[in-house]
Amino acid sequence: MLQLAYPWLLLVLAVPLIMRWVSRPHREVRPALRVSSLQRLARLTGRQPSTGAVVPRGSWLQRSVLIAVWCLLVLSLARPQQVEDAITKELPGRDLLIAVDLSGSMETKDFTNADGERVDRVTAVKQVLDDFLSRRDGDRVGLIFFGTAPFLQVPFTDDLDVCRALLQEARPRMAGPQTMLGDAIGKAITIFEGSDLDEKVLIVLTDGNDTSSLVPPIKAAGIAKDKGIKIHTIGMGDPTTVGEEELDTKTLEAIASATGGSSFLAIDRQQLEAAYAEIDSMTVRAAETLSFRPVRDLYHWPLAFAIGLVLIYHTVMALSAFAQHVRESRKEASDATTVLASSPAPLGALTVGSAGGSAWHLLRPEFLWLALPAFLLIWLIAQRTDVQRQWRGVIAPRLLDALLVSGQRRRRIGPLHLLAFVLLVGIVALAGPTWRREPSPFTEDQAALVIALKVTPSMLVEDVQPSRLARSIHKIKDLLDQRQGARTALIAYAGSAHLVMPFTRDTAVINSFASELSPDLMPRDGDDPVAVIELATRLFADAGQAGSLLLVTDGIATTAAARIAESADAPIGLAILGVVGAGDDSPESRELARAANTMGAELEFVAADGRDVTALSAKVEHSLASVVDDEGGERWRDEGYWLVPFLCGIGLMWFRPGWVVVWD
């Protein structure tokens, strides 16, 4: 569909009428030739002298071209656009929280996997849940693991891939051997308080009964009902067991009933799959979508026709003038020398011609070829309207300078100069200059970034407040805020490197995990950035793309830097954020600078303000690509349009009386 972005600008079509009415005729004094007999010169040249000023008027063809060019310029000014098909993006319409029991009884191997092999209950849950999560597009999903105590494994995120990846980290007893079901529901209620969505669903999976939770499960369910949370429960295992591993199906049914949910019993993998399938059918996703109709500027087409019409007109006039010159050159100049024998007298002037009448690149550079014919024509017009050149073949050069009378002391800008300028600006506008990308609600940064945070006791030093580690975590958050929607992974390293968060576009998840890092969690002491390079390389390979690695550290050993420099597996982009508080001239800073130089890495030192994050964001590799671009490339904002109003303003000058470019 075609549309005009500014249809009201079509009213500008009438402005030339006002311009012609209120403006004074263009005044331009031309050089004159001193002659002793004006009548004789008129007879020789075939022209009749007249008194007073002469207002040049264009031919009917020139006026027709002018009107057509003006209409095309105004059409370009109204900014014609092509509206493309609507692109829609499904927005999260519901928060879905899954609570998984990881108590000791989940080690029991009484389930079979898809291959018929006996596996423990946790493994079976992970396989079935993974398939369930793969169908939850349009939901924000969170993950709670609970046992003796509940903890949040994944905060609400619409990045289901990272949720599925972190689900695979589940192990029996990792949250303690007991089953605190009531506390798990209470934890879920707390998490839901941060949700701004209307529909809230909790799925609880457990294989035991509650063992002295601080909040009884039934009471927690009542609170959940008041908060608008629907709970589905899945009892997993043998309902005939007794003791601490007894499956309290009555409590599970009461929890589900109190909140308007459903309760299921799964004693094998098939029943577990059926339970999740039924929940999937009951929890229909909300159909909230974001719609966007991209537009493509077409202003350059009427502008191209306007410039083309001007070039065609002047090309025709140039060919006509050349043909006339050929005809006149065949005639003999019978009495041309009589002009030289006469004594000079300033009797008048005869007008022989008139001069009246990031990231910067070009989207359409092929239009620059129009500059060649454009400026060739300007040169031809200038040559033809040069009075001295026209008399040079008739009057001896030694006398011509003395016989010519300059009409004005300073040179004024005339129609020919402005025509050259208009053609130059118009051709630049056609070429489509641009330096920034077109904003879109679906624009995503397709470049991958791995952030590797050093988590060692040296990062607890408080020369950077509140500590090197805390400041590093704050800087990571600031950087992620500038990379909203970009794929980012987080690695923590000391004597070994460990993946904290796989590639995700959800910065909140990364911030949540980064804030919990401390040296006590690292299994091996030391400082091994080489292991970081190896792990980051595997991440990029698994993601199927190159990217950048950012090391957030307070130092890199010389030997490690040399090994990284020799490695052929280093990521394409390597940057370092130096977290040292003694300034750029400290021994630590100088050592870090030498290491960065050895590794060929970009180095920024931590700053009190945001200069360091801004610099890092510019240095980290970006590859913005809009998913609405049919050509699969980057969509850039065409800034050439903003030269069109300027061209229209200058174009009004051609409606001033006497402002014409003539060839004769």
mmCIF file with all atom_site columns, N, CA, C and O in Angstrom, residues 380-419:
data_model
loop_
_atom_site.group_PDB
_atom_site.id
_atom_site.type_symbol
_atom_site.label_atom_id
_atom_site.label_alt_id
_atom_site.label_comp_id
_atom_site.label_asym_id
_atom_site.label_entity_id
_atom_site.label_seq_id
_atom_site.pdbx_PDB_ins_code
_atom_site.Cartn_x
_atom_site.Cartn_y
_atom_site.Cartn_z
_atom_site.occupancy
_atom_site.B_iso_or_equiv
_atom_site.pdbx_formal_charge
_atom_site.auth_seq_id
_atom_site.auth_comp_id
_atom_site.auth_asym_id
_atom_site.auth_atom_id
_atom_site.pdbx_PDB_model_num
ATOM 1   N N  . LEU A 1 380 ? 29.126 23.321 -19.836 1.00 0.00 ? 380 LEU A N  1
ATOM 2   C CA . LEU A 1 380 ? 28.747 23.764 -21.175 1.00 0.00 ? 380 LEU A CA 1
ATOM 3   C C  . LEU A 1 380 ? 27.962 25.071 -21.125 1.00 0.00 ? 380 LEU A C  1
ATOM 4   O O  . LEU A 1 380 ? 28.175 25.982 -21.949 1.00 0.00 ? 380 LEU A O  1
ATOM 5   N N  . ILE A 1 381 ? 27.043 25.182 -20.174 1.00 0.00 ? 381 ILE A N  1
ATOM 6   C CA . ILE A 1 381 ? 26.283 26.431 -20.042 1.00 0.00 ? 381 ILE A CA 1
ATOM 7   C C  . ILE A 1 381 ? 27.210 27.584 -19.698 1.00 0.00 ? 381 ILE A C  1
ATOM 8   O O  . ILE A 1 381 ? 27.103 28.688 -20.254 1.00 0.00 ? 381 ILE A O  1
ATOM 9   N N  . ALA A 1 382 ? 28.142 27.344 -18.768 1.00 0.00 ? 382 ALA A N  1
ATOM 10  C CA . ALA A 1 382 ? 29.082 28.407 -18.381 1.00 0.00 ? 382 ALA A CA 1
ATOM 11  C C  . ALA A 1 382 ? 29.929 28.838 -19.568 1.00 0.00 ? 382 ALA A C  1
ATOM 12  O O  . ALA A 1 382 ? 30.199 30.035 -19.752 1.00 0.00 ? 382 ALA A O  1
ATOM 13  N N  . GLN A 1 383 ? 30.343 27.878 -20.383 1.00 0.00 ? 383 GLN A N  1
ATOM 14  C CA . GLN A 1 383 ? 31.146 28.230 -21.556 1.00 0.00 ? 383 GLN A CA 1
ATOM 15  C C  . GLN A 1 383 ? 30.324 29.031 -22.560 1.00 0.00 ? 383 GLN A C  1
ATOM 16  O O  . GLN A 1 383 ? 30.809 30.005 -23.140 1.00 0.00 ? 383 GLN A O  1
ATOM 17  N N  . ARG A 1 384 ? 29.086 28.653 -22.750 1.00 0.00 ? 384 ARG A N  1
ATOM 18  C CA . ARG A 1 384 ? 28.270 29.331 -23.757 1.00 0.00 ? 384 ARG A CA 1
ATOM 19  C C  . ARG A 1 384 ? 27.867 30.727 -23.326 1.00 0.00 ? 384 ARG A C  1
ATOM 20  O O  . ARG A 1 384 ? 27.667 31.616 -24.159 1.00 0.00 ? 384 ARG A O  1
ATOM 21  N N  . THR A 1 385 ? 27.745 30.960 -22.038 1.00 0.00 ? 385 THR A N  1
ATOM 22  C CA . THR A 1 385 ? 27.338 32.275 -21.541 1.00 0.00 ? 385 THR A CA 1
ATOM 23  C C  . THR A 1 385 ? 28.518 33.146 -21.161 1.00 0.00 ? 385 THR A C  1
ATOM 24  O O  . THR A 1 385 ? 28.330 34.211 -20.569 1.00 0.00 ? 385 THR A O  1
ATOM 25  N N  . ASP A 1 386 ? 29.733 32.726 -21.499 1.00 0.00 ? 386 ASP A N  1
ATOM 26  C CA . ASP A 1 386 ? 30.936 33.524 -21.222 1.00 0.00 ? 386 ASP A CA 1
ATOM 27  C C  . ASP A 1 386 ? 31.109 34.555 -22.350 1.00 0.00 ? 386 ASP A C  1
ATOM 28  O O  . ASP A 1 386 ? 31.463 34.212 -23.479 1.00 0.00 ? 386 ASP A O  1
ATOM 29  N N  . VAL A 1 387 ? 30.842 35.837 -22.028 1.00 0.00 ? 387 VAL A N  1
ATOM 30  C CA . VAL A 1 387 ? 30.894 36.901 -23.039 1.00 0.00 ? 387 VAL A CA 1
ATOM 31  C C  . VAL A 1 387 ? 32.282 37.014 -23.645 1.00 0.00 ? 387 VAL A C  1
ATOM 32  O O  . VAL A 1 387 ? 32.453 37.144 -24.870 1.00 0.00 ? 387 VAL A O  1
ATOM 33  N N  . GLN A 1 388 ? 33.294 36.985 -22.820 1.00 0.00 ? 388 GLN A N  1
ATOM 34  C CA . GLN A 1 388 ? 34.656 37.132 -23.327 1.00 0.00 ? 388 GLN A CA 1
ATOM 35  C C  . GLN A 1 388 ? 35.003 36.003 -24.286 1.00 0.00 ? 388 GLN A C  1
ATOM 36  O O  . GLN A 1 388 ? 35.627 36.221 -25.327 1.00 0.00 ? 388 GLN A O  1
ATOM 37  N N  . ARG A 1 389 ? 34.570 34.796 -23.981 1.00 0.00 ? 389 ARG A N  1
ATOM 38  C CA . ARG A 1 389 ? 34.868 33.662 -24.858 1.00 0.00 ? 389 ARG A CA 1
ATOM 39  C C  . ARG A 1 389 ? 34.160 33.818 -26.197 1.00 0.00 ? 389 ARG A C  1
ATOM 40  O O  . ARG A 1 389 ? 34.704 33.466 -27.249 1.00 0.00 ? 389 ARG A O  1
ATOM 41  N N  . GLN A 1 390 ? 32.951 34.354 -26.183 1.00 0.00 ? 390 GLN A N  1
ATOM 42  C CA . GLN A 1 390 ? 32.205 34.482 -27.427 1.00 0.00 ? 390 GLN A CA 1
ATOM 43  C C  . GLN A 1 390 ? 32.826 35.514 -28.378 1.00 0.00 ? 390 GLN A C  1
ATOM 44  O O  . GLN A 1 390 ? 32.752 35.365 -29.598 1.00 0.00 ? 390 GLN A O  1
ATOM 45  N N  . TRP A 1 391 ? 33.430 36.568 -27.826 1.00 0.00 ? 391 TRP A N  1
ATOM 46  C CA . TRP A 1 391 ? 34.057 37.585 -28.686 1.00 0.00 ? 391 TRP A CA 1
ATOM 47  C C  . TRP A 1 391 ? 35.501 37.243 -29.034 1.00 0.00 ? 391 TRP A C  1
ATOM 48  O O  . TRP A 1 391 ? 36.118 37.919 -29.859 1.00 0.00 ? 391 TRP A O  1
ATOM 49  N N  . ARG A 1 392 ? 36.035 36.211 -28.415 1.00 0.00 ? 392 ARG A N  1
ATOM 50  C CA . ARG A 1 392 ? 37.444 35.904 -28.612 1.00 0.00 ? 392 ARG A CA 1
ATOM 51  C C  . ARG A 1 392 ? 37.744 35.523 -30.063 1.00 0.00 ? 392 ARG A C  1
ATOM 52  O O  . ARG A 1 392 ? 38.832 35.768 -30.571 1.00 0.00 ? 392 ARG A O  1
ATOM 53  N N  . GLY A 1 393 ? 36.815 34.949 -30.744 1.00 0.00 ? 393 GLY A N  1
ATOM 54  C CA . GLY A 1 393 ? 37.051 34.576 -32.137 1.00 0.00 ? 393 GLY A CA 1
ATOM 55  C C  . GLY A 1 393 ? 36.875 35.719 -33.119 1.00 0.00 ? 393 GLY A C  1
ATOM 56  O O  . GLY A 1 393 ? 37.145 35.575 -34.311 1.00 0.00 ? 393 GLY A O  1
ATOM 57  N N  . VAL A 1 394 ? 36.391 36.872 -32.608 1.00 0.00 ? 394 VAL A N  1
ATOM 58  C CA . VAL A 1 394 ? 36.133 38.008 -33.484 1.00 0.00 ? 394 VAL A CA 1
ATOM 59  C C  . VAL A 1 394 ? 37.123 39.143 -33.244 1.00 0.00 ? 394 VAL A C  1
ATOM 60  O O  . VAL A 1 394 ? 37.584 39.822 -34.173 1.00 0.00 ? 394 VAL A O  1
ATOM 61  N N  . ILE A 1 395 ? 37.472 39.365 -31.981 1.00 0.00 ? 395 ILE A N  1
ATOM 62  C CA . ILE A 1 395 ? 38.336 40.477 -31.598 1.00 0.00 ? 395 ILE A CA 1
ATOM 63  C C  . ILE A 1 395 ? 39.677 39.923 -31.135 1.00 0.00 ? 395 ILE A C  1
ATOM 64  O O  . ILE A 1 395 ? 39.742 38.899 -30.446 1.00 0.00 ? 395 ILE A O  1
ATOM 65  N N  . ALA A 1 396 ? 40.719 40.601 -31.505 1.00 0.00 ? 396 ALA A N  1
ATOM 66  C CA . ALA A 1 396 ? 42.065 40.184 -31.105 1.00 0.00 ? 396 ALA A CA 1
ATOM 67  C C  . ALA A 1 396 ? 42.164 40.156 -29.590 1.00 0.00 ? 396 ALA A C  1
ATOM 68  O O  . ALA A 1 396 ? 41.663 41.056 -28.908 1.00 0.00 ? 396 ALA A O  1
ATOM 69  N N  . PRO A 1 397 ? 42.791 39.142 -29.055 1.00 0.00 ? 397 PRO A N  1
ATOM 70  C CA . PRO A 1 397 ? 42.866 39.013 -27.591 1.00 0.00 ? 397 PRO A CA 1
ATOM 71  C C  . PRO A 1 397 ? 43.484 40.226 -26.909 1.00 0.00 ? 397 PRO A C  1
ATOM 72  O O  . PRO A 1 397 ? 43.089 40.583 -25.796 1.00 0.00 ? 397 PRO A O  1
ATOM 73  N N  . ARG A 1 398 ? 44.464 40.920 -27.571 1.00 0.00 ? 398 ARG A N  1
ATOM 74  C CA . ARG A 1 398 ? 45.119 42.055 -26.922 1.00 0.00 ? 398 ARG A CA 1
ATOM 75  C C  . ARG A 1 398 ? 44.189 43.256 -26.773 1.00 0.00 ? 398 ARG A C  1
ATOM 76  O O  . ARG A 1 398 ? 44.443 44.154 -25.973 1.00 0.00 ? 398 ARG A O  1
ATOM 77  N N  . LEU A 1 399 ? 43.119 43.289 -27.599 1.00 0.00 ? 399 LEU A N  1
ATOM 78  C CA . LEU A 1 399 ? 42.181 44.397 -27.519 1.00 0.00 ? 399 LEU A CA 1
ATOM 79  C C  . LEU A 1 399 ? 40.918 44.057 -26.737 1.00 0.00 ? 399 LEU A C  1
ATOM 80  O O  . LEU A 1 399 ? 40.209 44.955 -26.279 1.00 0.00 ? 399 LEU A O  1
ATOM 81  N N  . LEU A 1 400 ? 40.641 42.756 -26.605 1.00 0.00 ? 400 LEU A N  1
ATOM 82  C CA . LEU A 1 400 ? 39.367 42.353 -26.018 1.00 0.00 ? 400 LEU A CA 1
ATOM 83  C C  . LEU A 1 400 ? 39.233 42.813 -24.572 1.00 0.00 ? 400 LEU A C  1
ATOM 84  O O  . LEU A 1 400 ? 38.179 43.313 -24.156 1.00 0.00 ? 400 LEU A O  1
ATOM 85  N N  . ASP A 1 401 ? 40.320 42.701 -23.811 1.00 0.00 ? 401 ASP A N  1
ATOM 86  C CA . ASP A 1 401 ? 40.253 43.096 -22.403 1.00 0.00 ? 401 ASP A CA 1
ATOM 87  C C  . ASP A 1 401 ? 39.960 44.581 -22.256 1.00 0.00 ? 401 ASP A C  1
ATOM 88  O O  . ASP A 1 401 ? 39.266 45.007 -21.326 1.00 0.00 ? 401 ASP A O  1
ATOM 89  N N  . ALA A 1 402 ? 40.477 45.380 -23.198 1.00 0.00 ? 402 ALA A N  1
ATOM 90  C CA . ALA A 1 402 ? 40.261 46.826 -23.116 1.00 0.00 ? 402 ALA A CA 1
ATOM 91  C C  . ALA A 1 402 ? 38.858 47.215 -23.556 1.00 0.00 ? 402 ALA A C  1
ATOM 92  O O  . ALA A 1 402 ? 38.297 48.216 -23.083 1.00 0.00 ? 402 ALA A O  1
ATOM 93  N N  . LEU A 1 403 ? 38.272 46.437 -24.461 1.00 0.00 ? 403 LEU A N  1
ATOM 94  C CA . LEU A 1 403 ? 36.958 46.791 -24.989 1.00 0.00 ? 403 LEU A CA 1
ATOM 95  C C  . LEU A 1 403 ? 35.813 46.312 -24.101 1.00 0.00 ? 403 LEU A C  1
ATOM 96  O O  . LEU A 1 403 ? 34.697 46.833 -24.188 1.00 0.00 ? 403 LEU A O  1
ATOM 97  N N  . LEU A 1 404 ? 36.065 45.306 -23.280 1.00 0.00 ? 404 LEU A N  1
ATOM 98  C CA . LEU A 1 404 ? 35.001 44.805 -22.413 1.00 0.00 ? 404 LEU A CA 1
ATOM 99  C C  . LEU A 1 404 ? 34.846 45.694 -21.188 1.00 0.00 ? 404 LEU A C  1
ATOM 100 O O  . LEU A 1 404 ? 35.819 46.109 -20.569 1.00 0.00 ? 404 LEU A O  1
ATOM 101 N N  . VAL A 1 405 ? 33.607 45.982 -20.879 1.00 0.00 ? 405 VAL A N  1
ATOM 102 C CA . VAL A 1 405 ? 33.275 46.790 -19.706 1.00 0.00 ? 405 VAL A CA 1
ATOM 103 C C  . VAL A 1 405 ? 32.594 45.881 -18.688 1.00 0.00 ? 405 VAL A C  1
ATOM 104 O O  . VAL A 1 405 ? 31.537 45.295 -18.973 1.00 0.00 ? 405 VAL A O  1
ATOM 105 N N  . SER A 1 406 ? 33.222 45.735 -17.524 1.00 0.00 ? 406 SER A N  1
ATOM 106 C CA . SER A 1 406 ? 32.635 44.881 -16.483 1.00 0.00 ? 406 SER A CA 1
ATOM 107 C C  . SER A 1 406 ? 31.450 45.597 -15.871 1.00 0.00 ? 406 SER A C  1
ATOM 108 O O  . SER A 1 406 ? 31.524 46.772 -15.506 1.00 0.00 ? 406 SER A O  1
ATOM 109 N N  . GLY A 1 407 ? 30.354 44.905 -15.767 1.00 0.00 ? 407 GLY A N  1
ATOM 110 C CA . GLY A 1 407 ? 29.141 45.536 -15.281 1.00 0.00 ? 407 GLY A CA 1
ATOM 111 C C  . GLY A 1 407 ? 29.072 45.667 -13.775 1.00 0.00 ? 407 GLY A C  1
ATOM 112 O O  . GLY A 1 407 ? 28.302 46.467 -13.267 1.00 0.00 ? 407 GLY A O  1
ATOM 113 N N  . GLN A 1 408 ? 29.861 44.902 -13.002 1.00 0.00 ? 408 GLN A N  1
ATOM 114 C CA . GLN A 1 408 ? 29.777 44.952 -11.553 1.00 0.00 ? 408 GLN A CA 1
ATOM 115 C C  . GLN A 1 408 ? 31.117 44.549 -10.962 1.00 0.00 ? 408 GLN A C  1
ATOM 116 O O  . GLN A 1 408 ? 31.881 43.811 -11.548 1.00 0.00 ? 408 GLN A O  1
ATOM 117 N N  . ARG A 1 409 ? 31.388 45.095 -9.806  1.00 0.00 ? 409 ARG A N  1
ATOM 118 C CA . ARG A 1 409 ? 32.696 44.860 -9.198  1.00 0.00 ? 409 ARG A CA 1
ATOM 119 C C  . ARG A 1 409 ? 32.783 43.494 -8.522  1.00 0.00 ? 409 ARG A C  1
ATOM 120 O O  . ARG A 1 409 ? 33.810 42.851 -8.546  1.00 0.00 ? 409 ARG A O  1
ATOM 121 N N  . ARG A 1 410 ? 31.738 43.088 -7.875  1.00 0.00 ? 410 ARG A N  1
ATOM 122 C CA . ARG A 1 410 ? 31.787 41.792 -7.191  1.00 0.00 ? 410 ARG A CA 1
ATOM 123 C C  . ARG A 1 410 ? 30.838 40.805 -7.854  1.00 0.00 ? 410 ARG A C  1
ATOM 124 O O  . ARG A 1 410 ? 29.762 41.168 -8.333  1.00 0.00 ? 410 ARG A O  1
ATOM 125 N N  . ARG A 1 411 ? 31.242 39.583 -7.854  1.00 0.00 ? 411 ARG A N  1
ATOM 126 C CA . ARG A 1 411 ? 30.469 38.547 -8.533  1.00 0.00 ? 411 ARG A CA 1
ATOM 127 C C  . ARG A 1 411 ? 29.326 38.082 -7.630  1.00 0.00 ? 411 ARG A C  1
ATOM 128 O O  . ARG A 1 411 ? 29.524 37.777 -6.462  1.00 0.00 ? 411 ARG A O  1
ATOM 129 N N  . ARG A 1 412 ? 28.136 38.056 -8.161  1.00 0.00 ? 412 ARG A N  1
ATOM 130 C CA . ARG A 1 412 ? 26.966 37.643 -7.406  1.00 0.00 ? 412 ARG A CA 1
ATOM 131 C C  . ARG A 1 412 ? 26.576 36.213 -7.795  1.00 0.00 ? 412 ARG A C  1
ATOM 132 O O  . ARG A 1 412 ? 26.877 35.748 -8.885  1.00 0.00 ? 412 ARG A O  1
ATOM 133 N N  . ILE A 1 413 ? 25.880 35.580 -6.864  1.00 0.00 ? 413 ILE A N  1
ATOM 134 C CA . ILE A 1 413 ? 25.391 34.227 -7.147  1.00 0.00 ? 413 ILE A CA 1
ATOM 135 C C  . ILE A 1 413 ? 24.220 34.330 -8.112  1.00 0.00 ? 413 ILE A C  1
ATOM 136 O O  . ILE A 1 413 ? 23.242 35.046 -7.864  1.00 0.00 ? 413 ILE A O  1
ATOM 137 N N  . GLY A 1 414 ? 24.329 33.650 -9.224  1.00 0.00 ? 414 GLY A N  1
ATOM 138 C CA . GLY A 1 414 ? 23.298 33.688 -10.241 1.00 0.00 ? 414 GLY A CA 1
ATOM 139 C C  . GLY A 1 414 ? 22.592 32.366 -10.398 1.00 0.00 ? 414 GLY A C  1
ATOM 140 O O  . GLY A 1 414 ? 22.885 31.384 -9.702  1.00 0.00 ? 414 GLY A O  1
ATOM 141 N N  . PRO A 1 415 ? 21.653 32.301 -11.323 1.00 0.00 ? 415 PRO A N  1
ATOM 142 C CA . PRO A 1 415 ? 20.889 31.065 -11.530 1.00 0.00 ? 415 PRO A CA 1
ATOM 143 C C  . PRO A 1 415 ? 21.765 29.863 -11.865 1.00 0.00 ? 415 PRO A C  1
ATOM 144 O O  . PRO A 1 415 ? 21.458 28.744 -11.451 1.00 0.00 ? 415 PRO A O  1
ATOM 145 N N  . LEU A 1 416 ? 22.854 30.071 -12.624 1.00 0.00 ? 416 LEU A N  1
ATOM 146 C CA . LEU A 1 416 ? 23.704 28.945 -12.983 1.00 0.00 ? 416 LEU A CA 1
ATOM 147 C C  . LEU A 1 416 ? 24.393 28.354 -11.757 1.00 0.00 ? 416 LEU A C  1
ATOM 148 O O  . LEU A 1 416 ? 24.497 27.134 -11.617 1.00 0.00 ? 416 LEU A O  1
ATOM 149 N N  . HIS A 1 417 ? 24.868 29.224 -10.868 1.00 0.00 ? 417 HIS A N  1
ATOM 150 C CA . HIS A 1 417 ? 25.510 28.727 -9.643  1.00 0.00 ? 417 HIS A CA 1
ATOM 151 C C  . HIS A 1 417 ? 24.511 27.935 -8.799  1.00 0.00 ? 417 HIS A C  1
ATOM 152 O O  . HIS A 1 417 ? 24.826 26.873 -8.254  1.00 0.00 ? 417 HIS A O  1
ATOM 153 N N  . LEU A 1 418 ? 23.306 28.482 -8.697  1.00 0.00 ? 418 LEU A N  1
ATOM 154 C CA . LEU A 1 418 ? 22.305 27.810 -7.882  1.00 0.00 ? 418 LEU A CA 1
ATOM 155 C C  . LEU A 1 418 ? 21.859 26.497 -8.521  1.00 0.00 ? 418 LEU A C  1
ATOM 156 O O  . LEU A 1 418 ? 21.567 25.516 -7.821  1.00 0.00 ? 418 LEU A O  1
ATOM 157 N N  . LEU A 1 419 ? 21.813 26.463 -9.850  1.00 0.00 ? 419 LEU A N  1
ATOM 158 C CA . LEU A 1 419 ? 21.468 25.219 -10.536 1.00 0.00 ? 419 LEU A CA 1
ATOM 159 C C  . LEU A 1 419 ? 22.496 24.136 -10.239 1.00 0.00 ? 419 LEU A C  1
ATOM 160 O O  . LEU A 1 419 ? 22.139 22.982 -9.970  1.00 0.00 ? 419 LEU A O  1
#
